PDB file of C-alpha atoms in Angstrom:
ATOM      1  CA  GLY A   1       3.172  -5.922  14.043  1.00  0.00           C
ATOM      2  CA  ASP A   2       4.022  -2.698  12.264  1.00  0.00           C
ATOM      3  CA  SER A   3       1.168  -0.998  10.433  1.00  0.00           C
ATOM      4  CA  VAL A   4       0.049   2.250   8.833  1.00  0.00           C
ATOM      5  CA  THR A   5      -3.505   3.556   8.850  1.00  0.00           C
ATOM      6  CA  GLN A   6      -4.960   6.113   6.487  1.00  0.00           C
ATOM      7  CA  THR A   7      -8.561   6.576   7.488  1.00  0.00           C
ATOM      8  CA  GLU A   8      -9.728   8.579   4.475  1.00  0.00           C
ATOM      9  CA  GLY A   9     -10.179   6.716   1.240  1.00  0.00           C
ATOM     10  CA  LEU A  10     -11.206   9.810  -0.690  1.00  0.00           C
ATOM     11  CA  VAL A  11     -10.742  13.495   0.062  1.00  0.00           C
ATOM     12  CA  THR A  12     -12.406  16.029  -2.244  1.00  0.00           C
ATOM     13  CA  LEU A  13     -11.469  19.683  -1.959  1.00  0.00           C
ATOM     14  CA  THR A  14     -11.895  22.915  -3.842  1.00  0.00           C
ATOM     15  CA  GLU A  15      -8.785  24.492  -5.326  1.00  0.00           C
ATOM     16  CA  GLY A  16      -7.151  26.955  -2.944  1.00  0.00           C
ATOM     17  CA  LEU A  17      -8.336  25.299   0.263  1.00  0.00           C
ATOM     18  CA  PRO A  18      -5.902  23.705   2.724  1.00  0.00           C
ATOM     19  CA  VAL A  19      -5.092  20.011   2.509  1.00  0.00           C
ATOM     20  CA  MET A  20      -4.618  17.605   5.379  1.00  0.00           C
ATOM     21  CA  LEU A  21      -4.316  13.852   4.860  1.00  0.00           C
ATOM     22  CA  ASN A  22      -4.195  11.711   7.971  1.00  0.00           C
ATOM     23  CA  CYS A  23      -1.633   9.035   8.732  1.00  0.00           C
ATOM     24  CA  THR A  24      -1.151   7.137  11.977  1.00  0.00           C
ATOM     25  CA  TYR A  25       1.131   4.218  12.592  1.00  0.00           C
ATOM     26  CA  GLN A  26       2.035   1.418  14.941  1.00  0.00           C
ATOM     27  CA  SER A  27       5.612   0.322  15.319  1.00  0.00           C
ATOM     28  CA  THR A  28       7.716  -1.493  17.869  1.00  0.00           C
ATOM     29  CA  TYR A  29      10.551   1.017  17.440  1.00  0.00           C
ATOM     30  CA  SER A  30      11.140   4.496  15.988  1.00  0.00           C
ATOM     31  CA  PRO A  31      10.686   4.102  12.254  1.00  0.00           C
ATOM     32  CA  PHE A  32      11.198   6.485   9.370  1.00  0.00           C
ATOM     33  CA  LEU A  33       7.922   7.718   7.875  1.00  0.00           C
ATOM     34  CA  PHE A  34       7.307   8.540   4.236  1.00  0.00           C
ATOM     35  CA  TRP A  35       4.678  10.009   1.949  1.00  0.00           C
ATOM     36  CA  TYR A  36       4.532   8.706  -1.605  1.00  0.00           C
ATOM     37  CA  VAL A  37       2.383  10.216  -4.359  1.00  0.00           C
ATOM     38  CA  GLN A  38       1.003   8.411  -7.382  1.00  0.00           C
ATOM     39  CA  HIS A  39      -0.539  10.357 -10.233  1.00  0.00           C
ATOM     40  CA  LEU A  40      -2.938   8.639 -12.608  1.00  0.00           C
ATOM     41  CA  ASN A  41      -1.265   5.885 -14.657  1.00  0.00           C
ATOM     42  CA  GLU A  42       2.132   6.633 -13.130  1.00  0.00           C
ATOM     43  CA  ALA A  43       4.393   4.904 -10.638  1.00  0.00           C
ATOM     44  CA  PRO A  44       4.433   5.949  -6.975  1.00  0.00           C
ATOM     45  CA  LYS A  45       7.260   8.317  -6.142  1.00  0.00           C
ATOM     46  CA  LEU A  46       8.626   9.777  -2.951  1.00  0.00           C
ATOM     47  CA  LEU A  47       7.097  13.047  -1.798  1.00  0.00           C
ATOM     48  CA  LEU A  48       8.445  13.404   1.756  1.00  0.00           C
ATOM     49  CA  LYS A  49      10.538  11.551   4.292  1.00  0.00           C
ATOM     50  CA  SER A  50      10.802  12.141   8.010  1.00  0.00           C
ATOM     51  CA  PHE A  51      14.077  13.296   9.495  1.00  0.00           C
ATOM     52  CA  THR A  52      15.844  11.878  12.516  1.00  0.00           C
ATOM     53  CA  ASP A  53      16.353  15.325  14.059  1.00  0.00           C
ATOM     54  CA  ASN A  54      12.675  16.349  14.146  1.00  0.00           C
ATOM     55  CA  LYS A  55      13.023  18.811  11.264  1.00  0.00           C
ATOM     56  CA  ARG A  56       9.884  19.206   9.213  1.00  0.00           C
ATOM     57  CA  PRO A  57      10.309  17.890   5.676  1.00  0.00           C
ATOM     58  CA  GLU A  58       8.827  19.967   2.868  1.00  0.00           C
ATOM     59  CA  HIS A  59       8.450  19.413  -0.867  1.00  0.00           C
ATOM     60  CA  GLN A  60       6.289  21.016  -3.551  1.00  0.00           C
ATOM     61  CA  GLY A  61       4.409  22.980  -0.873  1.00  0.00           C
ATOM     62  CA  PHE A  62       3.608  19.860   1.131  1.00  0.00           C
ATOM     63  CA  HIS A  63       4.918  19.285   4.625  1.00  0.00           C
ATOM     64  CA  ALA A  64       4.460  16.687   7.331  1.00  0.00           C
ATOM     65  CA  THR A  65       5.343  16.622  11.005  1.00  0.00           C
ATOM     66  CA  LEU A  66       6.239  13.438  12.809  1.00  0.00           C
ATOM     67  CA  HIS A  67       4.540  13.336  16.206  1.00  0.00           C
ATOM     68  CA  LYS A  68       5.885  10.358  18.088  1.00  0.00           C
ATOM     69  CA  SER A  69       3.580  10.967  21.037  1.00  0.00           C
ATOM     70  CA  SER A  70       0.522  10.423  18.871  1.00  0.00           C
ATOM     71  CA  SER A  71       2.200   8.160  16.275  1.00  0.00           C
ATOM     72  CA  SER A  72       1.119  10.420  13.456  1.00  0.00           C
ATOM     73  CA  PHE A  73       2.636  11.869  10.274  1.00  0.00           C
ATOM     74  CA  HIS A  74      -0.150  13.897   8.674  1.00  0.00           C
ATOM     75  CA  LEU A  75       0.438  15.495   5.278  1.00  0.00           C
ATOM     76  CA  GLN A  76      -0.464  19.167   4.887  1.00  0.00           C
ATOM     77  CA  LYS A  77      -0.492  21.891   2.279  1.00  0.00           C
ATOM     78  CA  SER A  78      -1.776  25.419   2.728  1.00  0.00           C
ATOM     79  CA  SER A  79      -3.450  25.783  -0.658  1.00  0.00           C
ATOM     80  CA  ALA A  80      -4.500  22.913  -2.924  1.00  0.00           C
ATOM     81  CA  GLN A  81      -3.817  22.983  -6.658  1.00  0.00           C
ATOM     82  CA  LEU A  82      -5.559  21.035  -9.392  1.00  0.00           C
ATOM     83  CA  SER A  83      -2.275  19.234 -10.082  1.00  0.00           C
ATOM     84  CA  ASP A  84      -2.274  17.847  -6.529  1.00  0.00           C
ATOM     85  CA  SER A  85      -5.022  15.404  -7.511  1.00  0.00           C
ATOM     86  CA  ALA A  86      -3.443  11.988  -6.991  1.00  0.00           C
ATOM     87  CA  LEU A  87      -3.266   8.938  -4.754  1.00  0.00           C
ATOM     88  CA  TYR A  88      -1.200   9.496  -1.610  1.00  0.00           C
ATOM     89  CA  TYR A  89       0.391   6.741   0.437  1.00  0.00           C
ATOM     90  CA  CYS A  90       1.845   6.982   3.902  1.00  0.00           C
ATOM     91  CA  ALA A  91       4.510   4.381   4.669  1.00  0.00           C
ATOM     92  CA  LEU A  92       6.936   3.338   7.362  1.00  0.00           C
ATOM     93  CA  THR A  93      10.102   1.316   7.555  1.00  0.00           C
ATOM     94  CA  GLY A  94       9.356  -2.093   9.010  1.00  0.00           C
ATOM     95  CA  ASN A  95      11.846  -4.692  10.066  1.00  0.00           C
ATOM     96  CA  GLN A  96      14.323  -6.239   7.638  1.00  0.00           C
ATOM     97  CA  GLY A  97      14.186  -3.310   5.234  1.00  0.00           C
ATOM     98  CA  LYS A  98      10.524  -3.668   4.406  1.00  0.00           C
ATOM     99  CA  LEU A  99       8.471  -0.580   3.593  1.00  0.00           C
ATOM    100  CA  ILE A 100       4.905  -0.914   4.833  1.00  0.00           C
ATOM    101  CA  PHE A 101       2.240   1.154   3.118  1.00  0.00           C
ATOM    102  CA  GLY A 102      -1.127   2.379   4.259  1.00  0.00           C
ATOM    103  CA  GLN A 103      -4.310   1.886   2.268  1.00  0.00           C
ATOM    104  CA  GLY A 104      -3.860   5.135   0.370  1.00  0.00           C
ATOM    105  CA  THR A 105      -5.929   8.332   0.171  1.00  0.00           C
ATOM    106  CA  LYS A 106      -7.214   9.602  -3.132  1.00  0.00           C
ATOM    107  CA  LEU A 107      -7.094  13.398  -3.220  1.00  0.00           C
ATOM    108  CA  SER A 108      -9.397  15.050  -5.741  1.00  0.00           C
ATOM    109  CA  ILE A 109      -9.128  18.805  -6.256  1.00  0.00           C
ATOM    110  CA  LYS A 110     -12.029  20.582  -7.956  1.00  0.00           C
ATOM    111  CA  PRO A 111     -11.883  24.015  -9.624  1.00  0.00           C
TER     112      PRO A 111
ATOM    113  CA  ASP B   1      18.989   8.377 -15.608  1.00  0.00           C
ATOM    114  CA  MET B   2      17.935   6.048 -12.787  1.00  0.00           C
ATOM    115  CA  LYS B   3      15.296   3.670 -13.960  1.00  0.00           C
ATOM    116  CA  VAL B   4      13.238   0.643 -12.952  1.00  0.00           C
ATOM    117  CA  THR B   5      11.751  -1.094 -15.979  1.00  0.00           C
ATOM    118  CA  GLN B   6       8.868  -3.523 -15.894  1.00  0.00           C
ATOM    119  CA  MET B   7       7.676  -5.756 -18.661  1.00  0.00           C
ATOM    120  CA  PRO B   8       5.051  -6.166 -19.897  1.00  0.00           C
ATOM    121  CA  ARG B   9       2.809  -3.175 -19.077  1.00  0.00           C
ATOM    122  CA  TYR B  10      -0.401  -5.092 -19.696  1.00  0.00           C
ATOM    123  CA  LEU B  11      -0.998  -8.830 -19.585  1.00  0.00           C
ATOM    124  CA  ILE B  12      -4.086 -11.002 -19.929  1.00  0.00           C
ATOM    125  CA  LYS B  13      -3.920 -14.653 -18.905  1.00  0.00           C
ATOM    126  CA  ARG B  14      -6.374 -17.455 -18.340  1.00  0.00           C
ATOM    127  CA  MET B  15      -6.817 -19.121 -14.969  1.00  0.00           C
ATOM    128  CA  GLY B  16      -4.283 -21.898 -14.557  1.00  0.00           C
ATOM    129  CA  GLU B  17      -1.693 -20.430 -16.887  1.00  0.00           C
ATOM    130  CA  ASN B  18       1.775 -19.534 -15.670  1.00  0.00           C
ATOM    131  CA  VAL B  19       2.753 -15.882 -15.502  1.00  0.00           C
ATOM    132  CA  LEU B  20       6.188 -14.293 -15.545  1.00  0.00           C
ATOM    133  CA  LEU B  21       6.622 -10.625 -14.670  1.00  0.00           C
ATOM    134  CA  GLU B  22      10.035  -9.136 -15.248  1.00  0.00           C
ATOM    135  CA  CYS B  23      11.745  -6.203 -13.588  1.00  0.00           C
ATOM    136  CA  GLY B  24      15.089  -4.582 -14.238  1.00  0.00           C
ATOM    137  CA  GLN B  25      17.008  -1.695 -12.717  1.00  0.00           C
ATOM    138  CA  ASP B  26      20.119   0.107 -13.879  1.00  0.00           C
ATOM    139  CA  MET B  27      21.211   1.550 -10.542  1.00  0.00           C
ATOM    140  CA  SER B  28      22.976  -1.502  -9.052  1.00  0.00           C
ATOM    141  CA  HIS B  29      20.546  -1.375  -6.149  1.00  0.00           C
ATOM    142  CA  GLU B  30      20.898  -4.225  -3.694  1.00  0.00           C
ATOM    143  CA  THR B  31      17.312  -4.454  -2.541  1.00  0.00           C
ATOM    144  CA  MET B  32      14.316  -5.062  -4.782  1.00  0.00           C
ATOM    145  CA  TYR B  33      10.637  -5.539  -4.053  1.00  0.00           C
ATOM    146  CA  TRP B  34       7.426  -6.786  -5.593  1.00  0.00           C
ATOM    147  CA  TYR B  35       4.168  -5.161  -4.504  1.00  0.00           C
ATOM    148  CA  ARG B  36       0.627  -5.548  -5.693  1.00  0.00           C
ATOM    149  CA  GLN B  37      -1.813  -2.665  -5.688  1.00  0.00           C
ATOM    150  CA  ASP B  38      -5.540  -3.110  -5.156  1.00  0.00           C
ATOM    151  CA  PRO B  39      -8.140  -0.396  -4.502  1.00  0.00           C
ATOM    152  CA  GLY B  40      -8.720   0.084  -0.788  1.00  0.00           C
ATOM    153  CA  LEU B  41      -5.833  -2.177   0.145  1.00  0.00           C
ATOM    154  CA  GLY B  42      -2.948  -0.030  -0.937  1.00  0.00           C
ATOM    155  CA  LEU B  43       0.426  -1.497  -1.811  1.00  0.00           C
ATOM    156  CA  GLN B  44       0.989  -4.919  -0.321  1.00  0.00           C
ATOM    157  CA  LEU B  45       4.461  -6.456  -0.197  1.00  0.00           C
ATOM    158  CA  ILE B  46       4.743  -9.837  -1.899  1.00  0.00           C
ATOM    159  CA  TYR B  47       8.486 -10.472  -1.767  1.00  0.00           C
ATOM    160  CA  ILE B  48      11.693  -8.628  -0.954  1.00  0.00           C
ATOM    161  CA  SER B  49      15.113  -9.488  -2.321  1.00  0.00           C
ATOM    162  CA  TYR B  50      18.262  -8.305  -0.530  1.00  0.00           C
ATOM    163  CA  ASP B  51      20.601  -9.404  -3.335  1.00  0.00           C
ATOM    164  CA  VAL B  52      21.177 -12.308  -5.713  1.00  0.00           C
ATOM    165  CA  ASP B  53      19.513 -15.487  -4.369  1.00  0.00           C
ATOM    166  CA  SER B  54      18.654 -13.740  -1.088  1.00  0.00           C
ATOM    167  CA  ASN B  55      14.881 -13.474  -1.066  1.00  0.00           C
ATOM    168  CA  SER B  56      12.380 -13.166   1.726  1.00  0.00           C
ATOM    169  CA  GLU B  57       8.615 -13.387   1.916  1.00  0.00           C
ATOM    170  CA  GLY B  58       6.597 -10.260   2.352  1.00  0.00           C
ATOM    171  CA  ASP B  59       3.098 -10.012   3.726  1.00  0.00           C
ATOM    172  CA  ILE B  60       1.223 -11.860   0.963  1.00  0.00           C
ATOM    173  CA  PRO B  61       3.609 -14.404  -0.643  1.00  0.00           C
ATOM    174  CA  LYS B  62       1.088 -17.204  -1.140  1.00  0.00           C
ATOM    175  CA  GLY B  63       0.666 -18.096  -4.804  1.00  0.00           C
ATOM    176  CA  TYR B  64       3.851 -16.297  -5.849  1.00  0.00           C
ATOM    177  CA  ARG B  65       7.522 -17.050  -6.132  1.00  0.00           C
ATOM    178  CA  VAL B  66      10.482 -14.971  -7.192  1.00  0.00           C
ATOM    179  CA  SER B  67      13.850 -15.325  -8.835  1.00  0.00           C
ATOM    180  CA  ARG B  68      16.887 -13.095  -8.660  1.00  0.00           C
ATOM    181  CA  LYS B  69      19.929 -14.470 -10.441  1.00  0.00           C
ATOM    182  CA  LYS B  70      21.471 -11.116 -11.334  1.00  0.00           C
ATOM    183  CA  ARG B  71      21.459  -8.014  -9.176  1.00  0.00           C
ATOM    184  CA  GLU B  72      19.709  -5.962 -11.871  1.00  0.00           C
ATOM    185  CA  HIS B  73      16.864  -8.420 -12.533  1.00  0.00           C
ATOM    186  CA  PHE B  74      14.034  -9.561 -10.286  1.00  0.00           C
ATOM    187  CA  SER B  75      11.248 -11.785 -11.583  1.00  0.00           C
ATOM    188  CA  LEU B  76       7.836 -12.576 -10.140  1.00  0.00           C
ATOM    189  CA  ILE B  77       6.295 -15.905 -11.086  1.00  0.00           C
ATOM    190  CA  LEU B  78       2.716 -17.012 -10.701  1.00  0.00           C
ATOM    191  CA  ASP B  79       2.395 -20.757 -11.126  1.00  0.00           C
ATOM    192  CA  SER B  80      -1.154 -21.550 -12.219  1.00  0.00           C
ATOM    193  CA  ALA B  81      -2.624 -18.061 -11.971  1.00  0.00           C
ATOM    194  CA  LYS B  82      -5.882 -17.456 -10.167  1.00  0.00           C
ATOM    195  CA  THR B  83      -8.551 -14.855 -10.843  1.00  0.00           C
ATOM    196  CA  ASN B  84      -7.891 -13.215  -7.467  1.00  0.00           C
ATOM    197  CA  GLN B  85      -4.373 -12.441  -8.650  1.00  0.00           C
ATOM    198  CA  THR B  86      -5.783  -9.882 -11.044  1.00  0.00           C
ATOM    199  CA  SER B  87      -4.055  -6.698  -9.924  1.00  0.00           C
ATOM    200  CA  VAL B  88      -1.446  -4.096 -10.723  1.00  0.00           C
ATOM    201  CA  TYR B  89       2.040  -5.286  -9.831  1.00  0.00           C
ATOM    202  CA  PHE B  90       4.840  -2.891  -9.023  1.00  0.00           C
ATOM    203  CA  CYS B  91       8.516  -3.616  -8.798  1.00  0.00           C
ATOM    204  CA  ALA B  92      10.729  -1.287  -6.788  1.00  0.00           C
ATOM    205  CA  SER B  93      14.369  -0.995  -5.818  1.00  0.00           C
ATOM    206  CA  THR B  94      16.428   0.804  -3.212  1.00  0.00           C
ATOM    207  CA  PRO B  95      20.177   1.144  -2.685  1.00  0.00           C
ATOM    208  CA  GLY B  96      19.962  -0.699   0.617  1.00  0.00           C
ATOM    209  CA  GLY B  97      18.958   0.100   4.170  1.00  0.00           C
ATOM    210  CA  SER B  98      15.512   0.664   5.530  1.00  0.00           C
ATOM    211  CA  ALA B  99      15.525   4.465   5.307  1.00  0.00           C
ATOM    212  CA  GLU B 100      16.264   4.736   1.634  1.00  0.00           C
ATOM    213  CA  THR B 101      13.874   5.932  -1.054  1.00  0.00           C
ATOM    214  CA  LEU B 102      12.094   3.294  -3.121  1.00  0.00           C
ATOM    215  CA  TYR B 103      12.206   3.717  -6.889  1.00  0.00           C
ATOM    216  CA  PHE B 104       9.188   2.168  -8.577  1.00  0.00           C
ATOM    217  CA  GLY B 105       8.672   0.791 -12.043  1.00  0.00           C
ATOM    218  CA  SER B 106       5.634   1.752 -14.095  1.00  0.00           C
ATOM    219  CA  GLY B 107       3.704  -1.345 -13.109  1.00  0.00           C
ATOM    220  CA  THR B 108       2.175  -4.331 -14.874  1.00  0.00           C
ATOM    221  CA  ARG B 109      -1.585  -4.596 -15.040  1.00  0.00           C
ATOM    222  CA  LEU B 110      -2.375  -8.318 -14.926  1.00  0.00           C
ATOM    223  CA  THR B 111      -5.824  -9.654 -15.683  1.00  0.00           C
ATOM    224  CA  VAL B 112      -6.522 -13.327 -15.011  1.00  0.00           C
ATOM    225  CA  LEU B 113      -9.708 -14.538 -16.715  1.00  0.00           C
TER     226      LEU B 113
END
C-alpha cells in the first residue's frame, strides 16, 4: 500500500548550517506530497505542497523538489534558524482522500 | 478566521471508562479526520468522514468509533478505554478532495490509567 518513510528521527544542527530532511514514498499512482511542521505544543500546519507542473514549492525559506524517479520529496533550507526547531512530517495523498504521514523528523537547531 | 476546535485539551480517564472527544470546525469543510500521534510512529489515521453519516475506517480503527451528525462536528468515541490508547489525538478538516490542505485542531492529550 501507500507509505511514507522518514529515516531520521532526530536531526541536530547548528544555526546557519543547511537543512535537509529526507522523505521517500511508495504509491501506486502519482500522489501529491506535503510537508507539515509542528512546533512544540501546537497543531501541525502545512509548510509545503508539491505542484502538478514540477515547479518547486517554497515557503519560509524551505523548499522541496519532487523526484518521481527516486520517489523522494526531501525538504531543504540553505541556512537554519533557531525558530526552525520543530517536528516535521512528510505526507502523501492516499486513496479515498486519506493523507498518509511519515514517522516525523524532529529538527533541533542549536546556537 | 478558519478554525478547528477540539475539546477537551487534556483528559485523564481510568481503564474501562468511556471517552468522548469532540471536534468542531467553522469552515463547512466536507471531510474530517481523526489522527493519533505517538512518538516514533507519527500521525496515524483512525477514521475519516466524508460528510454527515459517511465515515470510513483509517489505518488503526480498532477500539474506536466515530459519529458525525452535523457537518461541523465530528466525535471520536472510545468504548472502554485501554491504557494503550494513551496518546495525543488530533482532529483535522479539509474542504474536500485529496490534494487539499488539512487544518488541524490543537489536539487532546488523553491519558488512560
